[in-house]
Every structure is written in structure tokens, then in C-alpha cells.
Tab-separated table of C-alpha atoms in Angstrom:
chain	number	residue	atom	x	y	z
A	1	UNK	CA	-5.899	19.245	12.357
A	2	UNK	CA	-8.175	21.542	10.344
A	3	UNK	CA	-8.792	23.718	13.404
A	4	UNK	CA	-5.050	23.937	14.101
A	5	UNK	CA	-4.333	25.071	10.553
A	6	UNK	CA	-7.137	27.635	10.730
A	7	UNK	CA	-5.694	29.022	13.975
A	8	UNK	CA	-2.223	29.285	12.397
A	9	UNK	CA	-3.804	31.196	9.519
A	10	UNK	CA	-5.456	33.637	11.936
A	11	UNK	CA	-2.146	34.261	13.724
A	12	UNK	CA	-0.429	34.824	10.383
A	13	UNK	CA	-2.956	37.562	9.611
A	14	UNK	CA	-3.044	38.970	13.158
A	15	UNK	CA	0.361	38.342	14.809
A	16	UNK	CA	-0.523	40.557	17.783
A	17	UNK	CA	-2.989	37.923	19.070
A	18	UNK	CA	-0.199	35.628	20.326
A	19	UNK	CA	3.553	35.708	20.806
A	20	UNK	CA	6.106	34.002	18.567
A	21	UNK	CA	6.457	30.970	20.864
A	22	UNK	CA	2.740	30.102	20.539
A	23	UNK	CA	2.885	30.329	16.758
A	24	UNK	CA	6.033	28.217	16.593
A	25	UNK	CA	4.485	25.567	18.856
A	26	UNK	CA	1.436	25.330	16.572
A	27	UNK	CA	3.656	24.972	13.503
A	28	UNK	CA	5.734	22.254	15.143
A	29	UNK	CA	2.566	20.383	16.070
A	30	UNK	CA	1.373	20.646	12.476
A	31	UNK	CA	4.634	19.108	11.267
A	32	UNK	CA	4.082	16.203	13.680
A	33	UNK	CA	0.562	15.660	12.323
A	34	UNK	CA	1.814	15.586	8.730
A	35	UNK	CA	4.564	13.166	9.767
A	36	UNK	CA	2.015	10.499	10.737
A	37	UNK	CA	0.017	11.948	13.603
A	38	UNK	CA	-3.159	11.729	11.539
A	39	UNK	CA	-4.217	8.816	9.335
A	40	UNK	CA	-5.408	10.881	6.371
A	41	UNK	CA	-6.025	14.471	5.269
A	42	UNK	CA	-9.224	15.413	3.428
A	43	UNK	CA	-9.246	18.005	0.670
A	44	UNK	CA	-10.681	20.855	2.739
A	45	UNK	CA	-8.243	20.289	5.604
A	46	UNK	CA	-5.355	20.140	3.139
A	47	UNK	CA	-6.431	23.495	1.679
A	48	UNK	CA	-6.552	25.124	5.132
A	49	UNK	CA	-3.086	23.811	5.956
A	50	UNK	CA	-1.619	24.848	2.596
A	51	UNK	CA	-2.789	28.426	3.155
A	52	UNK	CA	-1.485	28.383	6.742
A	53	UNK	CA	1.966	27.105	5.764
A	54	UNK	CA	2.196	29.558	2.862
A	55	UNK	CA	1.424	32.422	5.241
A	56	UNK	CA	4.016	31.221	7.730
A	57	UNK	CA	6.650	30.977	4.993
A	58	UNK	CA	5.872	34.448	3.699
A	59	UNK	CA	6.096	35.937	7.195
A	60	UNK	CA	9.643	34.705	7.848
A	61	UNK	CA	12.751	35.896	5.962
A	62	UNK	CA	14.522	33.219	3.959
A	63	UNK	CA	17.726	31.929	5.476
A	64	UNK	CA	20.160	29.092	4.715
A	65	UNK	CA	20.124	25.989	6.866
A	66	UNK	CA	22.718	23.480	8.004
A	67	UNK	CA	21.808	20.114	9.513
A	68	UNK	CA	24.051	17.470	11.034
A	69	UNK	CA	22.634	14.025	10.161
A	70	UNK	CA	23.784	10.750	11.663
A	71	UNK	CA	22.782	7.082	11.693
A	72	UNK	CA	24.823	5.156	14.228
A	73	UNK	CA	28.473	6.024	13.529
A	74	UNK	CA	27.760	7.370	10.020
A	75	UNK	CA	27.527	11.162	9.806
A	76	UNK	CA	27.079	13.875	7.225
A	77	UNK	CA	26.507	17.643	7.140
A	78	UNK	CA	23.636	18.778	4.925
A	79	UNK	CA	23.636	22.369	3.679
A	80	UNK	CA	20.509	23.906	2.231
A	81	UNK	CA	21.094	27.290	0.510
A	82	UNK	CA	18.314	29.854	0.250
A	83	UNK	CA	15.904	28.816	-2.486
A	84	UNK	CA	17.090	25.187	-2.674
A	85	UNK	CA	14.166	22.782	-2.245
A	86	UNK	CA	16.077	19.873	-0.693
A	87	UNK	CA	19.379	18.284	0.258
A	88	UNK	CA	19.944	14.538	0.041
A	89	UNK	CA	22.082	12.054	1.957
A	90	UNK	CA	22.327	8.357	1.140
A	91	UNK	CA	23.675	6.225	3.969
A	92	UNK	CA	26.660	4.361	2.470
A	93	UNK	CA	26.285	1.264	4.654
A	94	UNK	CA	23.268	-0.549	6.029
A	95	UNK	CA	22.587	0.613	9.602
A	96	UNK	CA	23.186	-1.838	12.414
A	97	UNK	CA	20.184	-3.081	14.407
A	98	UNK	CA	19.171	-0.420	16.910
A	99	UNK	CA	20.831	2.496	15.085
A	100	UNK	CA	18.725	5.670	15.205
A	101	UNK	CA	18.463	8.540	12.733
A	102	UNK	CA	19.406	11.849	14.384
A	103	UNK	CA	19.054	15.324	12.845
A	104	UNK	CA	20.507	18.366	14.616
A	105	UNK	CA	20.090	21.892	13.300
A	106	UNK	CA	22.944	24.352	13.758
A	107	UNK	CA	22.566	26.625	16.841
A	108	UNK	CA	20.739	29.864	16.204
A	109	UNK	CA	18.932	28.700	13.061
A	110	UNK	CA	15.156	28.988	12.936
A	111	UNK	CA	14.436	27.584	9.471
A	112	UNK	CA	11.515	25.150	9.273
A	113	UNK	CA	12.797	21.863	7.948
A	114	UNK	CA	11.131	18.570	7.149
A	115	UNK	CA	12.634	15.279	6.074
A	116	UNK	CA	11.622	12.160	4.184
A	117	UNK	CA	13.406	8.885	4.895
A	118	UNK	CA	13.306	6.286	2.116
A	119	UNK	CA	13.865	2.825	3.580
A	120	UNK	CA	14.850	0.074	1.181
A	121	UNK	CA	14.834	-3.576	2.156
A	122	UNK	CA	14.667	-7.060	0.682
A	123	UNK	CA	12.039	-9.543	1.790
A	124	UNK	CA	12.116	-13.277	1.211
A	125	UNK	CA	8.743	-13.797	-0.495
A	126	UNK	CA	8.734	-17.480	0.458
A	127	UNK	CA	8.308	-16.460	4.115
A	128	UNK	CA	6.045	-13.415	3.698
A	129	UNK	CA	3.327	-13.162	6.344
A	130	UNK	CA	-0.196	-11.809	6.117
A	131	UNK	CA	-0.857	-8.254	7.303
A	132	UNK	CA	-3.964	-6.076	7.610
A	133	UNK	CA	-4.581	-2.388	8.342
A	134	UNK	CA	-8.165	-1.151	7.951
A	135	UNK	CA	-9.232	-4.184	5.907
A	136	UNK	CA	-8.245	-7.834	5.530
A	137	UNK	CA	-7.503	-10.098	2.571
A	138	UNK	CA	-7.528	-13.861	2.152
A	139	UNK	CA	-6.812	-16.096	-0.850
A	140	UNK	CA	-7.819	-19.662	-1.637
A	141	UNK	CA	-7.592	-22.081	-4.545
A	142	UNK	CA	-10.277	-24.491	-5.789
A	143	UNK	CA	-10.007	-27.092	-8.550
A	144	UNK	CA	-12.762	-28.061	-10.986
A	145	UNK	CA	-13.680	-31.702	-10.397
A	146	UNK	CA	-16.842	-33.511	-11.503
A	147	UNK	CA	-18.411	-30.290	-12.741
A	148	UNK	CA	-18.005	-28.300	-9.519
A	149	UNK	CA	-15.381	-26.407	-7.600
A	150	UNK	CA	-13.688	-28.320	-4.820
A	151	UNK	CA	-10.955	-27.413	-2.359
A	152	UNK	CA	-7.614	-28.754	-3.549
A	153	UNK	CA	-7.380	-30.764	-0.316
A	154	UNK	CA	-5.577	-34.112	-0.410
A	155	UNK	CA	-5.982	-34.598	-4.183
A	156	UNK	CA	-3.017	-33.074	-6.037
A	157	UNK	CA	-3.541	-30.509	-8.769
A	158	UNK	CA	-2.591	-31.886	-12.168
A	159	UNK	CA	-1.540	-30.427	-15.475
A	160	UNK	CA	-4.605	-29.425	-17.460
A	161	UNK	CA	-6.817	-28.781	-14.404
A	162	UNK	CA	-8.941	-25.658	-14.089
A	163	UNK	CA	-8.304	-23.552	-10.984
A	164	UNK	CA	-10.525	-20.916	-9.424
A	165	UNK	CA	-8.619	-18.299	-7.420
A	166	UNK	CA	-10.711	-16.472	-4.828
A	167	UNK	CA	-9.708	-13.224	-3.129
A	168	UNK	CA	-11.798	-12.403	-0.058
A	169	UNK	CA	-11.628	-8.820	1.211
A	170	UNK	CA	-13.389	-7.742	4.421
A	171	UNK	CA	-13.813	-4.234	5.773
A	172	UNK	CA	-15.766	-2.844	8.726
A	173	UNK	CA	-16.163	0.576	7.068
A	174	UNK	CA	-16.845	1.630	3.484
A	175	UNK	CA	-13.788	2.355	1.345
A	176	UNK	CA	-13.340	4.271	-1.884
A	177	UNK	CA	-11.115	3.280	-4.807
A	178	UNK	CA	-9.817	-0.091	-3.673
A	179	UNK	CA	-7.417	-2.169	-5.789
A	180	UNK	CA	-6.722	-5.903	-5.465
A	181	UNK	CA	-3.616	-7.402	-7.066
A	182	UNK	CA	-2.736	-11.094	-7.070
A	183	UNK	CA	0.514	-12.866	-7.875
A	184	UNK	CA	-0.051	-15.844	-10.164
A	185	UNK	CA	1.976	-19.021	-9.502
A	186	UNK	CA	4.289	-19.840	-12.390
A	187	UNK	CA	2.421	-22.917	-13.608
A	188	UNK	CA	-0.961	-21.167	-14.032
A	189	UNK	CA	-2.326	-19.291	-17.032
A	190	UNK	CA	-5.220	-16.916	-16.175
A	191	UNK	CA	-8.038	-17.050	-18.698
A	192	UNK	CA	-11.753	-16.366	-19.068
A	193	UNK	CA	-13.571	-19.587	-18.243
A	194	UNK	CA	-16.817	-18.323	-19.770
A	195	UNK	CA	-15.107	-18.069	-23.170
A	196	UNK	CA	-13.456	-21.488	-22.974
A	197	UNK	CA	-14.858	-24.690	-24.425
A	198	UNK	CA	-15.095	-27.159	-21.536
A	199	UNK	CA	-17.198	-30.180	-22.438
A	200	UNK	CA	-20.131	-31.078	-20.219
A	201	UNK	CA	-20.043	-27.925	-18.087
A	202	UNK	CA	-22.901	-25.661	-17.103
A	203	UNK	CA	-20.862	-22.471	-17.432
A	204	UNK	CA	-23.394	-20.384	-15.516
A	205	UNK	CA	-22.812	-22.575	-12.478
A	206	UNK	CA	-19.019	-22.408	-12.461
A	207	UNK	CA	-17.996	-19.140	-14.136
A	208	UNK	CA	-19.234	-16.550	-11.607
A	209	UNK	CA	-16.666	-13.809	-11.036
A	210	UNK	CA	-17.969	-12.948	-7.563
A	211	UNK	CA	-18.799	-9.524	-6.149
A	212	UNK	CA	-19.958	-6.966	-8.665
A	213	UNK	CA	-18.389	-4.042	-6.797
A	214	UNK	CA	-15.069	-4.839	-8.447
A	215	UNK	CA	-16.367	-3.780	-11.825
A	216	UNK	CA	-13.000	-3.247	-13.514
A	217	UNK	CA	-10.866	-6.334	-14.090
A	218	UNK	CA	-7.423	-6.582	-15.688
A	219	UNK	CA	-6.554	-10.246	-16.222
A	220	UNK	CA	-2.802	-9.798	-16.536
A	221	UNK	CA	-0.972	-13.137	-17.013
A	222	UNK	CA	1.278	-12.514	-13.990
A	223	UNK	CA	-0.569	-9.982	-11.817
A	224	UNK	CA	-4.367	-9.838	-12.252
A	225	UNK	CA	-5.888	-6.604	-10.924
A	226	UNK	CA	-9.400	-5.742	-9.767
A	227	UNK	CA	-10.727	-2.257	-8.984
A	228	UNK	CA	-13.714	-1.011	-6.982
A	229	UNK	CA	-14.689	2.661	-6.961
A	230	UNK	CA	-16.753	2.083	-3.821
A	231	UNK	CA	-16.407	-0.872	-1.464
A	232	UNK	CA	-19.267	-1.195	1.043
A	233	UNK	CA	-18.609	-2.514	4.514
A	234	UNK	CA	-18.768	-6.304	4.713
A	235	UNK	CA	-17.299	-9.353	3.017
A	236	UNK	CA	-16.633	-9.452	-0.722
A	237	UNK	CA	-15.297	-12.274	-2.906
A	238	UNK	CA	-13.627	-11.934	-6.292
A	239	UNK	CA	-12.963	-14.957	-8.528
A	240	UNK	CA	-10.769	-15.441	-11.524
A	241	UNK	CA	-9.841	-18.618	-13.362
A	242	UNK	CA	-6.644	-20.197	-14.599
A	243	UNK	CA	-5.536	-23.302	-16.465
A	244	UNK	CA	-2.674	-25.408	-15.096
A	245	UNK	CA	-0.019	-25.506	-17.799
A	246	UNK	CA	3.057	-27.108	-16.260
A	247	UNK	CA	3.970	-29.390	-13.380
A	248	UNK	CA	6.214	-28.113	-10.617
A	249	UNK	CA	6.290	-26.626	-7.132
A	250	UNK	CA	5.483	-22.924	-7.543
A	251	UNK	CA	5.582	-19.911	-5.249
A	252	UNK	CA	2.451	-17.807	-4.899
A	253	UNK	CA	3.709	-14.480	-3.538
A	254	UNK	CA	1.246	-12.423	-1.441
A	255	UNK	CA	-1.866	-10.892	-2.946
A	256	UNK	CA	-2.453	-7.276	-1.910
A	257	UNK	CA	-5.366	-4.928	-1.253
A	258	UNK	CA	-4.736	-1.193	-1.129
A	259	UNK	CA	-6.338	2.184	-1.627
A	260	UNK	CA	-5.564	3.764	-4.981
A	261	UNK	CA	-5.325	7.176	-3.272
A	262	UNK	CA	-3.669	7.159	0.131
A	263	UNK	CA	-2.223	4.461	2.334
A	264	UNK	CA	-4.467	4.530	5.399
A	265	UNK	CA	-5.719	0.998	4.638
A	266	UNK	CA	-3.850	-1.921	3.099
A	267	UNK	CA	-3.640	-5.686	3.464
A	268	UNK	CA	-1.896	-8.691	2.016
A	269	UNK	CA	-2.079	-12.464	2.228
A	270	UNK	CA	0.700	-14.756	3.304
A	271	UNK	CA	2.764	-16.443	0.605
A	272	UNK	CA	1.707	-19.934	-0.536
A	273	UNK	CA	3.181	-22.942	-2.298
A	274	UNK	CA	1.269	-24.289	-5.281
A	275	UNK	CA	2.414	-27.814	-6.200
A	276	UNK	CA	1.339	-29.332	-9.532
A	277	UNK	CA	1.908	-32.966	-10.518
A	278	UNK	CA	2.192	-34.227	-14.117
A	279	UNK	CA	-1.005	-35.410	-15.729
A	280	UNK	CA	-1.385	-39.224	-15.770
A	281	UNK	CA	-0.207	-40.963	-18.900
A	282	UNK	CA	-3.055	-41.931	-21.293
């Protein structure tokens, strides 16, 4: 991509080196790369391409543009006057399955146009599935019993129990600026176990927060967040702790892992159910 942008820049400065068709083909290919043909763009490549596109824009006279847009049977004509940055069309009805977006420029127009499609949808969080691109994420719950953490297993979680939530992120390559966000089930109250008075506990044995690479922690009551400036390749565990406050059958929506800058890598867990039974009567 960097080489293509550099070549476009050369042709902008020296148009006699190639005809108009070659330059147009390179520009169209660059649009395809920006539209998803490359996973990410580093700073130096972005600078090359910015200079190339600026030169291409300066070389062509400004002209208005008209585009016919359609999704299935829904149609609209978009007009973009000279100097206007964008035109917008909101599809009035949800497209039918299989409907395709089609954009057709008016005959004889040579304006370079790009488009962004914002897709909105609703997902039933109770049936959300795990996904992974570039890294993976898992979540598990342990309960504090007899001074140690045990898998919840066949023994039901009760009101008043301590829960350890573990997020396990794995990556084959190093990543920079990674954020983990969990969704806390309704009956849990995140808290700092090391600052809590729990009789008979060796806090050093049970209050480890896991990998030190996630050095910044935000223990939000509904969506705890953990940040790593640099995540080495391998397997990393992060723990946080919560107290069970109320009985009930709660939804644990997916936890997510994502890059703070860019979207080349992201992952999420599946949704879970977190049942809590009332504490036994004294």
C-alpha cells in the first residue's frame, strides 16, 4: 500500500510518465485498500497516502456529483455540490434478506467518491456467541469455599459468597494498547478483596489480580475495564472479585477484548447465565 501511494505521488508530480488510465487505476486500487483491503495502516504509510490523495485532488478540477443509490426496491438520488463534504441517505425500511447496496454515478462524471455504510442492528444478548479475530477471550467464575477458589460446579452460588471472575486473553503476536471490558451479572457487586475483612483468610493466597501487564484497572460496578499498553504474545489472566448481593438468575453479557486504536483485532466471550440461590436460613 505504501509503495502504491508513493507511485501515485510520483505520477502527480510527473504526469508525463503514465497516461490518465494508469493513474486512475492506481487511485481506484487505493480506494479498495482503504475500504478493507488491508488490515491496518501505519503512520508512515498513512502520510504517504495523504500526500498522494491531496495531489490527486489538486490536479483535478472540482465538479458536482450525482449518485443513484438503491437497496432492494428502495432508491434515492444523492447530489453532492462542489465543496460539500458529504451527502446522506437513511434507508427508511429495513432491507430484506439478500438485498444489495448499489451505487451508480451519473454518466460522464469523473468525481472520486467514497461511501460509509452505517449498519444498525439489535442482538439478543442471551444468545450471543463467542468470536475472535487476532486474539481470543474466555471468562470463568470461581467461588471462595474453605479458604480457596473453587469452580462453581454442582454447588450453587449463594447470597454472600465471594466470586472471582477471570478473563483469559490469548494472542499469538504482541499487541499494543489492549482493553478488556466485562459485563457484571446483576446480582454481583465488584469490590477489592484485599481491602475487605474476611475472617480466617490468607489474603495473599486469594487476592491475586493476575497478569501484571494490565496495569490500569477501572473497577466499575457494571463494566470493569482493564488496560494494557503492551500485551506480549501468550496467555494472560486477569482477576477481579465480587460479592454476591442478591439471589436470582442473572444474565452475564459477553466480555470483550479490543484494541484501543484500530479494529484489526477483537474478541468476545459468549453470554452466560449466573444463577444465585438465597442464603440458608440461620
